[in-house]
Structure formats: structure tokens, C-alpha cells
Amino acid sequence: MNIIETQIDTSTDEFKKNVEAMETLVTNLKEELRVAGYERSQRSKDRLAQQGKLPVRKKLELLLDRNTPFLEIAPLAAKGMYDGKIHGAGLVSGIGVVKGREVLVTASDPTIKGGAAYPMTNKKVLRCQTIVMENRLPGVCMLDSAGGYLPLQSEIFPDIDDGGRVFYNQAMMSKMGIPQIVAVMGLCTAGGAYVPAMSDDVVHVKGTGAIFLGGPPLVMAATGEEVTADELGGADVHCRESGVSDYFAEDDTHAISILRDIVGNLPTNEKAMYPVQEPKPPLYDPKEMYGIVNTNLRIPYDIRELIARMVDGSEFLEFKELYGPSIVCGWAHIHGYPVGIVANNGVLFSDSSLKATQFIQLCDKRKIPLVFLQNISGFMIGKEYERGGITKNGHKMVTAVSCSTVPKFTVIVGASFGAGNYAMCGRAYSPRFLWMWPHAEIGVMGGEQASDVLVRLQQDKKEKAGEPPMTEEEIEQLKQPIIDTLKREANAYYSTANLWDDGILDPADTRDVLGLAISAAMNAPLRDDTFGYGTFRM
């Protein structure tokens, strides 16, 4: 393959200013992750210790194989929502290695509202279940939840993407033969009782773990019976009498040891056959990406410079280099895995859309996973472009992305606006994973463009009504609130809080994160039996 020869001069003032701006964003990101991961009230920590329970991060440390990576999923989910303290939506989740086997781990954090499930907690659980099903990963759950947060029950209970879907998915995962292993380390109340009941293996901790459809207060209210949580649904009840639980654990540490043994006893899973090569680092330091990207999304750069700092040996076989130059397509390796890369180098025109469509089909036929690097303001618009077929050619690219069945991975490295988000495999197009960089933005369009459109519509309305046009002051009063709102809602932190992505990345970590994600995806077949495409409008 050809080596990408960098054209970047790292000594320029512009490069240094870009580095400084990105370093500030990365520092802020690391602080947000620290707060979400570890900042808890002393009262909640003391209560956990008094109960003889381990902190959630300590549980993970004991569960996962030593010196192996942990790819955390949505660590900043629910950021800024509710009372601002439902860190990670009350749940720690991610892909790790247990007894040499990649698994998807979810763990309740009982220091956050007793592990109560909020609407975003359900959304995060459903996201994790999707990852499990798409990538055929065993699911390991360390459960300690007080149940649904009742003041928000209408947002938790009834709909297709609410709590009931969790148990539907559990039934489907069982049908698919995906192992589900649960440790009951605290209360599993009401709907939460079905999580262990519908799992393959249930480890139950003595004294602290309890499973029941209705807790002691509800039992008293409904039947007048006075009973403790342990008498109602403790480890002795469910291991000796009901048979709900399978393994009796003396404490959290013992339960985690049993979890590891269960995973180690699972049948061997043959990963997808894949022509991997010996990994080698890029020729250029990935941290140089800090200086290549300007945090002002309007300032362009050559996307090949980012590719050169992500792929093995900075080697890249570019497809149709001279055609449709506003998109860059080509083959490379990431940590030894072959990938097809589709990366924006400007807005999408008809030729770039057709080029990407052909490339996506080739990768799909050859069972090569796709990596999308999004920095896109949308498709080109205007009279000339509509006559040239931009709508139907854009549709071809969207269809190719939709119908391709190889694993897809998306990183939003800049803008992600309008239909460009769709064509470049946004969340709605089921990439296996999607991440954002700290400065990235996502929305229907940018704030300035949206405000200009609304001003134009208002001016047209006034003209039709025979009224005088708006003054500059009136225009500013209309525009600024729109700009402010869209800027806030386009922000990477707003996206990640709402689980539109799987997390915000330090750009320098992108290569390693992609490598971990591709490895996890290899637990499932590279392509399913639905290979094929719908109608391409000619």
C-alpha cells in the first residue's frame, strides 16, 4: 500500500494554537470523566461500606483480567440531566476481557440514588443489549438497583424503548444463544427481579442480595404481612427454596470470583475468520491530530492527515483518488484488522456520493468492516446540483450505508449536519459503535444557517402581508436565541448525555478504541444472510 506523506508543518503558529485549543478540550473531557466515574458523596460511600459492598469500580477491577483494556460505553450518559448527579445514568458499562473472553459488562452504581433506574438508565441498558446482540458478546451484569425511579415512571415503563423492552431483549438474546450471567449484589425489585430470572446463570450474595417482585413495604401494604428483604428474597430463599438463583456467594468478592469461573466455563467462541496482519503503529504521532484540526468547524483540512495518524504504518490504498475529491475512500489496517475508510473532505456532491456508494458495496462484498470519519455539513444544494441529480445520487449512498451488513464504526471528528449525518452512518444507520471528538457538533444544521433560514421565512411572511421588513435589531433578537439553542444542543456533551453516541474520545485514543471495537465485533459473523440492496434510482 501507499504511505500517506504528511504535509503538516508542526512548527507553525496555527498548528500550535490548534494543539493548545484541543489540549484544553481534552483536559476538560478527562475531568468530566473523573467526576462521572469517581465523585460521590461521602454519605453514599459510607453507607456502601457499612453494607459490606464494594464500590462499582472495584468490582470491575476484580472481574476483568489484569492489564487488559476496558472500553467503557457512554460514561457521560445523563450528564446534566435530572439533578445533575446521575453520573453515567447510574450504570457503568463497557467491553472487557474476563478469563480471556471479551464480554459486555454492566454494573449498577448503588452510590447513585441506590441504583434506581432513570429513563436514561433504561436507554443505556437497551444500548448495551444492542451491542451484545450485534456483536454476540456474553453479557455479565452486576446488579444492585432499587428499581425504577417512580416520579418518572411514565418515562420508564410502557413504551417500546422503555423498561419492558429490556426483558424482551433478554428473551431474544436467550433465543440467540448469547450467555447472560448476573450477580445479585443488592436489591432487584419489581421489573429488576426479571433480569436475574431471565438470565442463564445467577450468582446471589448472602445478606445484601435480594430478588422480589414487591419489596417489604409493598407486601405490608398489599397483604399486611411483615417481612424483611432477606426473608422475602435473600440468597438462602432463592438458592435453597425457589431455585431462582444458582450460586450462593458469601460476599461481593466471592460473587465476582464465581462470575469469572462461569465465564471461563463457557464454550469456546470461534471469532470470525479475518485476514489480519501484524499490527504496526502509524508513522506519525496520533497526538499531532490536535494541531491538524481547528476547533472552528468552518476551517478545512485534509482528512488524509487524520487517516495517516490512525492506520497501521500510515499505509492507505486510496480508491478513485481523482474522482469525487470531497470524499476520501480507501483500504487500510487498524491494529492489524483490514478496514475500508470513508472520510469527508468537504460537502457531498453527486460524484462523491457515487464514489462512496461503489466503495461501500465493494467492502460489503469482500466482508471488510467500514470506518466512517464524519466532518460533514451536508449535501450540496442549489439549482445546478438538483439538475445534476444530487437527490437521487445522495439516496444511493444512504441506501448503500443502510443495506451494507458488515460491521460499521463511526467517529464524528468535526461537523455532522443534516442528511450528511445519515449518509456517513450516523446513529440511525446502526454503526456497531459511534463516538465523537470533544469539539464535534451534530444537528440538522448549524445555528447561523438555521437562524438565517428563519429570518428569511419571517421576511417573506411580512412581504406577503404588505408589512415592512424587520429591522436589524429585530433580526438580531430573532436570530440570537436560535443560535444559542442550537449551539447548546449541537454540543458533543449534549449528544453524549442523550446517548446519541457511545462516548467522547480524546482524538489521540481513536485508533486504539477502533481496534478494541473491531476486535469485539469479530465475535459475530462478518456479514449476515441479508446481504443485498434495495432499488437504486437511476
Coordinates of C-alpha atoms in Angstrom, one line a residue:
M1 CA 0.0 0.0 0.0
N2 CA 1.0 3.6 -0.4
I3 CA 2.2 5.6 2.6
I4 CA 0.5 8.9 3.2
E5 CA 3.1 11.6 3.1
T6 CA 2.2 14.2 5.6
Q7 CA 2.1 17.9 4.5
I8 CA 1.8 19.2 8.1
D9 CA 4.3 21.6 9.5
T10 CA 4.1 21.2 13.2
S11 CA 6.2 24.4 13.8
T12 CA 3.6 26.9 12.6
D13 CA 1.7 29.2 14.9
E14 CA -1.6 27.9 13.6
F15 CA -0.6 24.3 14.4
K16 CA 0.4 25.3 17.9
K17 CA -2.8 27.2 18.5
N18 CA -4.8 24.2 17.4
V19 CA -2.9 22.0 19.8
E20 CA -3.5 24.3 22.7
A21 CA -7.2 24.5 22.0
M22 CA -7.6 20.8 21.7
E23 CA -5.5 20.1 24.7
T24 CA -7.8 22.3 26.7
L25 CA -10.8 20.4 25.4
V26 CA -9.2 17.0 26.2
T27 CA -8.2 18.2 29.7
N28 CA -11.9 19.2 30.3
L29 CA -13.1 15.9 29.0
K30 CA -10.8 13.9 31.4
E31 CA -12.1 16.0 34.3
E32 CA -15.7 15.2 33.3
L33 CA -14.9 11.5 33.1
R34 CA -13.2 11.7 36.5
V35 CA -16.2 13.3 38.1
A36 CA -18.6 10.9 36.5
G37 CA -16.5 7.9 37.4
Y38 CA -15.5 8.7 40.9
E39 CA -17.1 11.8 42.5
R40 CA -19.7 10.5 45.0
S41 CA -21.0 11.9 48.3
Q42 CA -19.2 10.7 51.5
R43 CA -22.5 9.6 52.9
S44 CA -23.2 7.2 50.0
K45 CA -19.7 5.8 50.2
D46 CA -20.0 5.3 54.0
R47 CA -23.4 3.6 53.5
L48 CA -21.9 1.2 50.9
A49 CA -19.0 0.3 53.3
Q50 CA -21.5 -0.3 56.2
Q51 CA -23.4 -2.7 54.0
G52 CA -20.2 -4.6 53.2
K53 CA -20.4 -3.8 49.5
L54 CA -17.6 -3.0 47.1
P55 CA -17.6 0.2 45.0
V56 CA -18.6 -0.4 41.4
R57 CA -15.1 0.4 40.0
K58 CA -13.5 -2.0 42.5
K59 CA -15.9 -4.7 41.3
L60 CA -14.8 -4.1 37.7
E61 CA -11.1 -4.3 38.7
L62 CA -11.7 -7.7 40.3
L63 CA -13.9 -9.0 37.4
L64 CA -11.6 -8.1 34.5
D65 CA -8.4 -9.8 33.6
R66 CA -5.4 -7.9 34.8
N67 CA -3.7 -5.5 32.4
T68 CA -6.4 -5.8 29.8
P69 CA -8.3 -2.8 28.3
F70 CA -11.8 -1.8 29.2
L71 CA -13.8 0.1 26.5
E72 CA -16.3 2.0 28.5
I73 CA -19.7 2.7 26.9
A74 CA -21.4 6.1 27.4
P75 CA -19.6 7.1 30.6
L76 CA -21.2 10.6 30.4
A77 CA -24.8 9.4 29.8
A78 CA -27.4 11.7 31.5
K79 CA -24.8 14.4 32.1
G80 CA -26.6 17.5 33.3
M81 CA -30.0 15.7 33.5
Y82 CA -32.3 15.2 36.5
D83 CA -30.4 16.7 39.5
G84 CA -27.0 16.7 37.6
K85 CA -25.7 13.8 39.8
I86 CA -27.0 10.7 37.9
H87 CA -23.5 10.1 36.6
G88 CA -23.3 7.6 33.7
A89 CA -27.1 7.2 34.1
G90 CA -26.3 5.3 37.3
L91 CA -24.7 2.5 35.4
V92 CA -21.1 1.5 34.4
S93 CA -20.9 -0.5 31.2
G94 CA -18.3 -1.5 28.7
I95 CA -16.4 -4.2 26.9
G96 CA -13.7 -6.0 28.8
V97 CA -11.9 -9.3 29.0
V98 CA -12.8 -12.0 31.5
K99 CA -10.8 -15.3 31.5
G100 CA -9.5 -14.3 28.1
R101 CA -13.1 -13.8 26.7
E102 CA -14.5 -10.5 25.5
V103 CA -17.7 -9.7 27.4
L104 CA -20.1 -6.8 27.8
V105 CA -20.2 -5.8 31.4
T106 CA -23.0 -3.7 33.1
A107 CA -22.8 -2.8 36.8
S108 CA -25.3 -0.8 38.8
D109 CA -23.8 2.0 40.9
P110 CA -25.7 1.9 44.2
T111 CA -24.0 5.2 45.4
I112 CA -26.2 7.0 42.9
K113 CA -29.8 7.0 44.2
G114 CA -29.5 3.5 45.4
G115 CA -29.0 2.3 41.9
A116 CA -32.5 3.5 40.9
A117 CA -33.3 3.3 37.2
Y118 CA -34.0 6.6 35.4
P119 CA -35.2 6.9 31.8
M120 CA -31.6 7.3 30.6
T121 CA -30.6 4.2 32.6
N122 CA -33.1 2.2 30.6
K123 CA -31.8 3.8 27.4
K124 CA -28.3 2.9 28.3
V125 CA -29.2 -0.7 29.2
L126 CA -31.0 -1.1 25.8
R127 CA -27.9 0.3 24.1
C128 CA -25.8 -2.3 25.8
Q129 CA -28.2 -5.1 24.8
T130 CA -27.9 -3.9 21.2
I131 CA -24.1 -4.2 21.4
V132 CA -24.5 -7.7 22.9
M133 CA -26.8 -8.9 20.2
E134 CA -25.0 -7.3 17.2
N135 CA -21.5 -8.5 18.3
R136 CA -22.6 -11.8 20.0
L137 CA -20.9 -10.9 23.3
P138 CA -21.7 -12.7 26.5
G139 CA -23.4 -10.3 28.9
V140 CA -22.2 -10.0 32.5
C141 CA -24.3 -8.0 34.9
M142 CA -23.5 -6.9 38.5
L143 CA -27.0 -5.8 39.7
D144 CA -27.8 -3.6 42.7
S145 CA -30.8 -1.5 41.9
A146 CA -33.7 -0.1 43.9
G147 CA -35.9 -0.3 40.8
G148 CA -37.4 2.3 38.6
Y149 CA -37.4 6.0 39.8
L150 CA -41.1 6.3 40.5
P151 CA -41.5 10.1 40.0
L152 CA -40.5 9.4 36.3
Q153 CA -42.4 6.2 35.9
S154 CA -44.3 7.3 32.8
E155 CA -40.9 7.7 31.0
I156 CA -39.7 4.3 32.2
F157 CA -42.4 1.8 31.9
P158 CA -44.8 1.5 28.9
D159 CA -43.2 2.2 25.6
I160 CA -41.3 0.1 23.1
D161 CA -38.0 1.7 24.2
D162 CA -38.8 1.7 27.9
G163 CA -38.2 -0.8 30.7
G164 CA -40.2 -3.7 29.3
R165 CA -38.0 -3.8 26.2
V166 CA -35.1 -4.9 28.4
F167 CA -36.8 -8.2 29.2
Y168 CA -38.0 -8.7 25.7
N169 CA -34.4 -8.3 24.6
Q170 CA -33.3 -10.8 27.3
A171 CA -35.7 -13.4 25.8
M172 CA -34.3 -12.7 22.3
M173 CA -30.7 -13.0 23.5
S174 CA -31.5 -16.3 25.1
K175 CA -33.1 -17.4 21.8
M176 CA -29.9 -16.4 20.0
G177 CA -27.8 -18.4 22.4
I178 CA -26.0 -15.4 23.9
P179 CA -24.9 -16.1 27.5
Q180 CA -26.4 -13.9 30.2
I181 CA -24.8 -14.0 33.6
V182 CA -25.9 -12.0 36.6
A183 CA -24.6 -11.4 40.1
V184 CA -27.4 -10.2 42.5
M185 CA -25.4 -7.9 44.8
G186 CA -28.2 -5.7 46.2
L187 CA -31.9 -5.2 45.7
C188 CA -33.5 -6.5 42.5
T189 CA -37.0 -5.1 42.8
A190 CA -40.2 -5.3 40.6
G191 CA -39.1 -5.4 37.0
G192 CA -35.5 -5.7 38.2
A193 CA -36.4 -9.1 39.5
Y194 CA -36.9 -10.4 35.9
V195 CA -33.2 -9.6 35.0
P196 CA -31.8 -12.5 37.0
A197 CA -34.9 -14.6 36.4
M198 CA -34.4 -14.4 32.6
S199 CA -30.6 -15.0 32.7
D200 CA -28.7 -18.2 32.2
D201 CA -26.6 -18.1 35.4
V202 CA -27.5 -16.2 38.7
V203 CA -25.0 -15.7 41.5
H204 CA -26.6 -14.4 44.7
V205 CA -24.8 -12.6 47.5
K206 CA -25.7 -13.5 51.1
G207 CA -27.1 -10.8 53.2
T208 CA -27.2 -8.0 50.7
G209 CA -28.7 -9.5 47.5
A210 CA -32.5 -9.8 47.3
I211 CA -34.9 -10.6 44.5
F212 CA -38.6 -9.9 44.7
L213 CA -41.5 -8.6 42.6
G214 CA -42.7 -6.4 45.5
G215 CA -40.5 -5.3 48.4
P216 CA -41.3 -5.4 52.1
P217 CA -43.3 -2.1 52.1
L218 CA -45.5 -3.2 49.2
V219 CA -46.0 -6.6 50.8
M220 CA -47.1 -4.9 54.0
A221 CA -49.5 -2.6 52.1
A222 CA -51.0 -5.3 49.9
T223 CA -51.2 -8.3 52.4
G224 CA -50.4 -6.9 55.9
E225 CA -47.5 -9.4 56.1
E226 CA -44.4 -8.1 57.8
V227 CA -41.2 -9.5 56.3
T228 CA -37.5 -8.4 55.9
A229 CA -35.9 -8.1 52.5
D230 CA -33.7 -11.1 53.3
E231 CA -36.7 -13.3 54.4
L232 CA -38.6 -12.2 51.3
G233 CA -36.0 -12.7 48.6
G234 CA -32.5 -13.3 50.0
A235 CA -29.8 -15.7 48.9
D236 CA -31.0 -18.5 51.1
V237 CA -34.6 -18.3 49.9
H238 CA -33.7 -18.3 46.2
C239 CA -30.8 -20.8 46.3
R240 CA -32.5 -23.3 48.6
E241 CA -36.2 -22.9 48.0
S242 CA -37.3 -21.1 44.9
G243 CA -34.5 -22.1 42.6
V244 CA -34.3 -18.7 41.1
S245 CA -30.6 -18.4 41.9
D246 CA -27.9 -20.9 41.0
Y247 CA -24.8 -19.9 43.0
F248 CA -24.6 -18.8 46.7
A249 CA -21.9 -16.2 47.4
E250 CA -20.6 -15.1 50.8
D251 CA -19.9 -11.5 49.7
D252 CA -19.2 -9.4 46.6
T253 CA -15.6 -10.7 46.2
H254 CA -16.8 -14.3 46.3
A255 CA -19.6 -13.5 43.8
I256 CA -17.1 -11.9 41.3
S257 CA -14.9 -15.0 41.6
I258 CA -17.8 -17.2 40.7
L259 CA -18.7 -14.9 37.7
R260 CA -15.2 -15.3 36.4
D261 CA -15.4 -19.1 36.7
I262 CA -18.8 -19.1 34.9
V263 CA -17.3 -17.1 32.0
G264 CA -14.3 -19.4 31.9
N265 CA -16.6 -22.4 31.7
L266 CA -18.4 -21.1 28.6
P267 CA -18.0 -23.0 25.3
T268 CA -15.2 -21.6 23.2
N269 CA -16.4 -19.0 20.7
E270 CA -14.7 -19.0 17.3
K271 CA -14.2 -15.5 16.2
A272 CA -14.9 -14.5 12.6
M273 CA -12.2 -15.6 10.2
Y274 CA -10.3 -12.5 9.2
P275 CA -7.1 -11.9 7.3
V276 CA -5.3 -9.9 10.0
Q277 CA -1.7 -8.8 9.7
E278 CA 0.9 -7.9 12.3
P279 CA -0.1 -4.5 13.8
K280 CA 2.3 -1.6 13.4
P281 CA 2.0 2.0 14.7
P282 CA 1.3 4.9 12.4
L283 CA 4.4 6.7 11.1
Y284 CA 3.2 9.9 12.7
D285 CA 2.3 10.7 16.4
P286 CA -1.6 10.5 16.8
K287 CA -1.3 13.5 19.1
E288 CA -0.4 15.6 16.0
M289 CA -4.1 15.4 15.2
Y290 CA -4.6 18.1 17.9
G291 CA -2.8 20.5 15.7
I292 CA -4.4 19.4 12.4
V293 CA -8.0 20.0 13.5
N294 CA -9.2 23.5 14.2
T295 CA -12.0 23.7 16.8
N296 CA -13.7 26.2 14.4
L297 CA -15.5 23.7 12.2
R298 CA -15.5 26.1 9.2
I299 CA -11.8 25.8 8.8
P300 CA -11.0 22.9 6.4
Y301 CA -8.1 20.4 6.5
D302 CA -7.1 17.3 4.5
I303 CA -8.8 14.3 6.2
R304 CA -5.9 12.1 4.9
E305 CA -3.7 13.7 7.6
L306 CA -6.0 12.2 10.2
I307 CA -6.1 8.8 8.5
A308 CA -2.3 8.9 8.4
R309 CA -2.3 9.1 12.2
M310 CA -4.8 6.3 12.7
V311 CA -3.9 3.5 10.4
D312 CA -1.1 0.9 10.6
G313 CA 2.1 2.2 9.1
S314 CA 0.2 5.2 7.7
E315 CA -0.4 3.0 4.7
F316 CA -3.6 3.7 2.7
L317 CA -4.7 2.4 -0.7
E318 CA -6.9 5.2 -1.9
F319 CA -9.9 4.4 -4.2
K320 CA -10.8 6.7 -7.1
E321 CA -8.4 9.4 -5.7
L322 CA -9.1 11.8 -8.6
Y323 CA -12.8 11.4 -8.7
G324 CA -15.3 12.9 -6.2
P325 CA -12.5 14.5 -4.2
S326 CA -14.8 15.8 -1.5
I327 CA -14.8 12.3 0.0
V328 CA -11.8 10.1 0.6
C329 CA -12.3 6.3 0.4
G330 CA -9.7 3.6 0.7
W331 CA -8.3 0.5 2.3
A332 CA -6.0 0.3 5.4
H333 CA -5.4 -1.7 8.5
I334 CA -6.1 -0.7 12.1
H335 CA -4.3 -2.8 14.7
G336 CA -3.9 -5.4 12.1
Y337 CA -7.5 -5.6 11.0
P338 CA -8.3 -4.6 7.4
V339 CA -10.9 -1.8 7.1
G340 CA -12.5 0.3 4.4
I341 CA -12.4 4.0 5.3
V342 CA -15.0 6.6 4.2
A343 CA -14.0 10.1 5.2
N344 CA -15.3 13.5 4.4
N345 CA -13.0 16.1 2.7
G346 CA -15.8 18.6 2.1
V347 CA -19.5 18.7 1.3
L348 CA -21.1 15.7 -0.6
F349 CA -21.6 16.2 -4.3
S350 CA -23.1 13.8 -6.8
D351 CA -19.7 12.3 -7.8
S352 CA -18.5 11.9 -4.2
S353 CA -21.8 10.2 -3.3
L354 CA -21.5 7.8 -6.2
K355 CA -17.9 7.1 -5.4
A356 CA -18.7 6.3 -1.7
T357 CA -21.7 4.1 -2.8
Q358 CA -19.4 1.9 -5.0
F359 CA -16.8 1.7 -2.3
I360 CA -19.3 0.7 0.4
Q361 CA -20.6 -2.1 -1.9
L362 CA -17.1 -3.4 -2.6
C363 CA -16.3 -3.6 1.2
D364 CA -19.6 -5.3 1.9
K365 CA -19.0 -7.9 -0.8
R366 CA -15.5 -8.5 0.4
K367 CA -16.5 -8.7 4.1
I368 CA -14.3 -5.7 5.1
P369 CA -15.6 -3.6 8.0
L370 CA -16.2 0.1 7.3
V371 CA -14.9 3.1 9.3
F372 CA -16.7 6.4 8.7
L373 CA -14.9 9.6 9.7
Q374 CA -17.6 12.3 9.7
N375 CA -16.8 16.0 9.2
I376 CA -19.8 16.9 7.0
S377 CA -22.0 20.0 6.6
G378 CA -24.4 18.1 4.3
F379 CA -25.1 17.6 0.6
M380 CA -24.5 20.4 -1.9
I381 CA -27.7 22.2 -2.7
G382 CA -28.8 24.6 -5.5
K383 CA -30.3 24.6 -8.9
E384 CA -27.3 23.2 -10.8
Y385 CA -26.9 20.4 -8.3
E386 CA -30.5 19.4 -8.3
R387 CA -30.5 19.2 -12.1
G388 CA -27.4 17.1 -11.8
G389 CA -29.2 14.5 -9.6
I390 CA -27.8 15.2 -6.2
T391 CA -31.0 13.9 -4.5
K392 CA -31.0 10.6 -6.3
N393 CA -27.3 10.2 -6.0
G394 CA -27.3 11.0 -2.3
H395 CA -30.1 8.4 -2.0
K396 CA -27.8 5.8 -3.5
M397 CA -25.2 6.5 -0.8
V398 CA -27.8 6.4 2.0
T399 CA -29.1 3.1 0.6
A400 CA -25.6 1.6 0.5
V401 CA -24.9 2.6 4.1
S402 CA -28.3 1.3 5.2
C403 CA -28.1 -2.1 3.4
S404 CA -24.5 -3.0 4.0
T405 CA -24.2 -5.7 6.6
V406 CA -20.5 -5.7 7.5
P407 CA -19.6 -4.1 10.9
K408 CA -19.6 -0.3 10.6
F409 CA -17.9 2.1 13.0
T410 CA -18.4 5.9 13.0
V411 CA -16.3 8.7 14.5
I412 CA -17.6 12.3 14.3
V413 CA -14.3 14.2 14.0
G414 CA -16.0 17.6 13.3
A415 CA -19.4 18.6 11.9
S416 CA -22.3 16.2 11.5
F417 CA -25.1 18.1 10.0
G418 CA -28.3 17.3 8.1
A419 CA -28.5 14.4 5.7
G420 CA -24.7 14.2 5.7
N421 CA -25.1 12.6 9.2
Y422 CA -27.3 9.9 7.5
A423 CA -25.1 9.2 4.5
M424 CA -22.0 9.0 6.8
C425 CA -23.5 6.3 9.0
G426 CA -25.0 8.3 11.9
R427 CA -26.6 6.7 14.8
A428 CA -29.9 5.9 12.9
Y429 CA -27.9 3.8 10.5
S430 CA -26.8 1.2 13.1
P431 CA -23.0 1.5 13.2
R432 CA -21.8 -1.0 15.7
F433 CA -20.2 1.9 17.7
L434 CA -20.2 5.7 17.3
W435 CA -18.0 8.2 19.0
M436 CA -17.5 12.0 19.0
W437 CA -14.5 14.2 19.4
P438 CA -14.7 17.0 22.0
H439 CA -15.2 19.8 19.6
A440 CA -17.6 17.9 17.3
E441 CA -21.1 19.2 16.7
I442 CA -24.3 17.4 15.5
G443 CA -27.6 18.8 14.3
V444 CA -30.0 19.4 11.4
M445 CA -27.9 22.4 10.5
G446 CA -25.6 24.9 12.2
G447 CA -27.1 27.7 14.3
E448 CA -26.2 30.5 11.9
Q449 CA -27.7 28.7 8.9
A450 CA -30.9 27.9 10.9
S451 CA -31.3 31.4 12.1
D452 CA -30.8 32.8 8.6
V453 CA -33.5 30.4 7.2
L454 CA -36.0 31.5 9.9
V455 CA -35.2 35.2 9.2
R456 CA -35.8 34.7 5.5
L457 CA -39.1 32.9 6.2
Q458 CA -40.2 35.7 8.5
Q459 CA -39.3 38.4 6.0
D460 CA -41.2 36.6 3.2
K461 CA -44.2 36.4 5.5
K462 CA -44.1 40.1 6.2
E463 CA -43.7 40.9 2.5
K464 CA -46.8 38.8 1.6
A465 CA -48.7 40.6 4.3
G466 CA -47.6 44.0 3.0
E467 CA -45.7 44.8 6.2
P468 CA -42.3 46.5 6.4
P469 CA -39.3 44.2 6.7
M470 CA -37.7 43.5 10.0
T471 CA -35.1 46.0 11.3
E472 CA -31.5 44.9 12.1
E473 CA -32.4 44.9 15.8
E474 CA -35.5 42.7 15.2
I475 CA -33.4 40.3 13.1
E476 CA -30.8 40.1 15.9
Q477 CA -33.5 39.4 18.5
L478 CA -34.8 36.6 16.4
K479 CA -31.5 35.1 15.5
Q480 CA -29.6 35.0 18.7
P481 CA -31.8 32.7 20.8
I482 CA -31.9 30.2 17.9
I483 CA -28.1 30.3 17.6
D484 CA -27.7 29.9 21.3
T485 CA -30.1 27.0 21.5
L486 CA -28.7 25.1 18.5
K487 CA -25.2 25.6 19.7
R488 CA -26.0 24.1 23.1
E489 CA -27.9 21.2 21.5
A490 CA -25.3 20.5 18.9
N491 CA -22.5 20.2 21.5
A492 CA -20.7 16.9 22.0
Y493 CA -21.7 16.8 25.7
Y494 CA -25.4 17.2 24.8
S495 CA -25.1 14.4 22.4
T496 CA -23.3 12.0 24.8
A497 CA -25.7 12.9 27.6
N498 CA -28.6 11.8 25.4
L499 CA -26.8 8.6 24.3
W500 CA -26.6 9.7 20.6
D501 CA -23.1 8.3 20.8
D502 CA -21.1 5.8 22.8
G503 CA -18.8 8.4 24.3
I504 CA -16.5 11.4 23.6
L505 CA -12.9 10.4 22.7
D506 CA -9.6 12.0 23.1
P507 CA -8.6 12.2 19.4
A508 CA -5.3 10.5 20.2
D509 CA -7.1 7.4 21.5
T510 CA -9.2 6.9 18.4
R511 CA -7.0 4.3 16.8
D512 CA -6.9 2.2 19.9
V513 CA -10.6 2.5 20.5
L514 CA -11.4 1.4 17.0
G515 CA -9.1 -1.6 17.4
L516 CA -10.9 -2.7 20.5
A517 CA -14.3 -2.2 18.9
I518 CA -13.3 -4.1 15.7
S519 CA -12.0 -7.0 17.9
A520 CA -15.3 -7.1 19.8
A521 CA -17.2 -7.2 16.5
M522 CA -15.3 -10.2 15.4
N523 CA -17.3 -12.3 17.9
A524 CA -20.2 -12.2 15.4
P525 CA -20.2 -13.2 11.7
L526 CA -18.7 -10.6 9.4
R527 CA -21.8 -10.4 7.3
D528 CA -25.3 -11.7 7.9
D529 CA -27.6 -13.5 5.5
T530 CA -29.5 -10.4 4.5
F531 CA -26.7 -9.3 2.1
G532 CA -28.2 -7.3 -0.8
Y533 CA -29.5 -3.9 -1.7
G534 CA -32.8 -2.2 -2.4
T535 CA -33.6 -0.2 -5.5
F536 CA -31.1 2.4 -6.7
R537 CA -32.9 5.2 -8.5
M538 CA -31.1 5.6 -11.8

